XYZ file of C-alpha atoms in Angstrom:
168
model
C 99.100 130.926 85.457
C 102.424 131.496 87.236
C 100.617 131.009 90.598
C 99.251 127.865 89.353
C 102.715 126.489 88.390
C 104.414 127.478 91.579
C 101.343 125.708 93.587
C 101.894 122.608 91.228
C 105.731 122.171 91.809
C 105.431 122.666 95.367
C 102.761 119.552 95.347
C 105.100 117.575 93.047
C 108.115 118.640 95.928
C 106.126 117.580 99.051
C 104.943 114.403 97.027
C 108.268 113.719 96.375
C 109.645 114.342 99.674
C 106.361 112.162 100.933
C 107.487 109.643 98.616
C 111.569 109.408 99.945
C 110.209 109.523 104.015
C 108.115 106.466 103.105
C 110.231 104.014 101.085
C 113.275 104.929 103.397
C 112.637 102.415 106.023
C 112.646 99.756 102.751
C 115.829 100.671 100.794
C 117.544 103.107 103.597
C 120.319 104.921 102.907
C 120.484 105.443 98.563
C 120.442 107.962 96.163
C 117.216 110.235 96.110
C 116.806 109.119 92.111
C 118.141 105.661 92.976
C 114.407 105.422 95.642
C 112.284 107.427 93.197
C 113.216 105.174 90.394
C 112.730 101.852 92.098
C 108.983 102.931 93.545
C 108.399 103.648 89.297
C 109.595 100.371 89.127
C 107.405 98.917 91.447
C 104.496 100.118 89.476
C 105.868 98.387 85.999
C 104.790 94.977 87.502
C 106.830 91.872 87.750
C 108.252 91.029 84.194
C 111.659 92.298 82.850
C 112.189 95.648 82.095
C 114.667 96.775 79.418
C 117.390 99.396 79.845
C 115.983 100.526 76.351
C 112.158 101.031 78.112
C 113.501 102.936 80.747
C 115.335 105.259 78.134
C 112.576 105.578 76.291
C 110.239 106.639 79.241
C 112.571 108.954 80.471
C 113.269 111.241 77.637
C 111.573 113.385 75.389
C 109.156 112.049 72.471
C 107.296 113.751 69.399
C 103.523 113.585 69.695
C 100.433 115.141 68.433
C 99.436 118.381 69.637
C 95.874 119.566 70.593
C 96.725 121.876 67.952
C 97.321 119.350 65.173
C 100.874 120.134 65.032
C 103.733 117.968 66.646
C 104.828 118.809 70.297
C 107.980 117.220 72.311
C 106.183 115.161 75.454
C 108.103 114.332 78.537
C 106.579 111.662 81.267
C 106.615 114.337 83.788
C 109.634 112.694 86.239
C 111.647 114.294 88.481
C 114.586 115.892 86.718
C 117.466 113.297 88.728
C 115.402 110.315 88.153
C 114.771 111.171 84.191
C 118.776 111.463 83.946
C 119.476 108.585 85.857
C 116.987 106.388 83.717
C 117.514 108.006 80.377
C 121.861 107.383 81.056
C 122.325 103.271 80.799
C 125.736 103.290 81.436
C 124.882 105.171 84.468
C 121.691 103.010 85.485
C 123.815 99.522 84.909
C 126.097 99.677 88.055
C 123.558 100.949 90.350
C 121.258 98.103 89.138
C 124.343 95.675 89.627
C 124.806 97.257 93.198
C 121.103 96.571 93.789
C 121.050 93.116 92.155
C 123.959 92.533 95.002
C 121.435 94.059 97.540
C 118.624 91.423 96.364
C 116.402 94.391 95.592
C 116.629 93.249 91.892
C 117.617 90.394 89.550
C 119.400 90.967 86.721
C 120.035 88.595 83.357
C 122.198 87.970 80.800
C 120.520 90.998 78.471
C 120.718 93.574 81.156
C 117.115 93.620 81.433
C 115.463 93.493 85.290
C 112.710 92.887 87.203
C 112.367 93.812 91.117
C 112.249 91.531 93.536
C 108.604 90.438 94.845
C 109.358 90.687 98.394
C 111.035 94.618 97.924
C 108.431 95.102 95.821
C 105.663 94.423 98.006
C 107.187 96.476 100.852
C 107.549 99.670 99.101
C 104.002 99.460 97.925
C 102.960 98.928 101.607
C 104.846 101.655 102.835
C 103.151 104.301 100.366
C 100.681 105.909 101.816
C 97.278 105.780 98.892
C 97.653 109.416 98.022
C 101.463 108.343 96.778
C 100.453 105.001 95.361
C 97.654 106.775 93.113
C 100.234 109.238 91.976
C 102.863 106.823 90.863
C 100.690 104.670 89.423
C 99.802 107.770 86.974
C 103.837 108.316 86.481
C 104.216 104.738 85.634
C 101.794 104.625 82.778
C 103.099 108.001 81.746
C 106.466 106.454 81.822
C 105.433 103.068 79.906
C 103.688 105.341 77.585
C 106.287 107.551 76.581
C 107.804 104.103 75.270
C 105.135 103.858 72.243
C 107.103 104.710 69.285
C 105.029 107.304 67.150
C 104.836 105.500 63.554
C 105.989 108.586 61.585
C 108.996 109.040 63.287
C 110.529 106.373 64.934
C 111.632 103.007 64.551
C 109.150 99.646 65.730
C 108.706 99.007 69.548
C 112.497 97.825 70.753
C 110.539 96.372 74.323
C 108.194 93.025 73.383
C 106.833 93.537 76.773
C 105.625 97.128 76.529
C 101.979 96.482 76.673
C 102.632 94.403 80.231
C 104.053 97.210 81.930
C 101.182 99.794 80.872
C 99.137 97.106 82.229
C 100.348 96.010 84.752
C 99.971 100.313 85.979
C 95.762 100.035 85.992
């Protein structure tokens, strides 16, 4: 078991690192978390998303265990991108910065969408392997978003169901 683990976070590590090589030519010089998140982002599709859909996906939620008791689920991000998405007072000026940059537009609600053109170019310069795999962290992401009826409050994002969608 501990073998297994060790074999899975060094795939998740050279993913990663796969991941930052490829998209650096796009964004160049930004924040390791700042190029991880805006690949997610990519993978979201092309309508606003909130800052309250990427705290959602980024933190913890209660679900159903196998075991039919209630487990805490995480969408399986890397640990600098989870803080960076979960924290919106820390995700507003770096979107502002990007909205400067073009990368993203911004309106009046603080909600986003990226850029078409950015967009497109990150996708092409993911190799398939990569584009598979975050295509598999964005619907984890948008599906950590689903509130669990028991527990939490009604959906705060109208557009939920596009993102998980728009991750197929």
């Amino acid at each position: 078991m501990v073998q297994r683990i060790r074999n899975t976070a060094s795939l998740d590590c050279r993913l990663k690192k796969l991941t930052l090589t490829a998209v650096f030519g796009v964004l160049g010089v930004r924040s390791r978390s700042v190029r991880l998140a805006l690949v997610l982002f990519c993978f979201l599709g092309q309508d606003d998303i909130s800052l309250a859909l990427c705290a959602r996906g980024a933190t913890t939620r209660k679900r159903w265990a196998d075991s039919s008791g209630i487990d805490e689920t995480e969408a399986d991000l890397d640990f600098g991108l989870a803080l960076l998405l979960a924290d919106s007072t820390a995700l507003l000026p770096i979107l502002h910065e990007l909205q400067l940059d073009g990368i993203i537009s911004i309106s009046p609600s603080n909600a986003f969408r990226m850029d078409p053109v950015y967009s497109t170019k990150i996708l092409a310069a993911l190799p398939l392997e990569l584009r598979h795999l975050w295509r598999l962290k964005a619907l984890l992401f948008a599906s950590q978003t689903i509130p669990w009826e028991y527990l939490e409050p009604e959906c705060v994002c109208p557009k939920l169901w596009i993102h998980i969608t728009a991750t197929n």
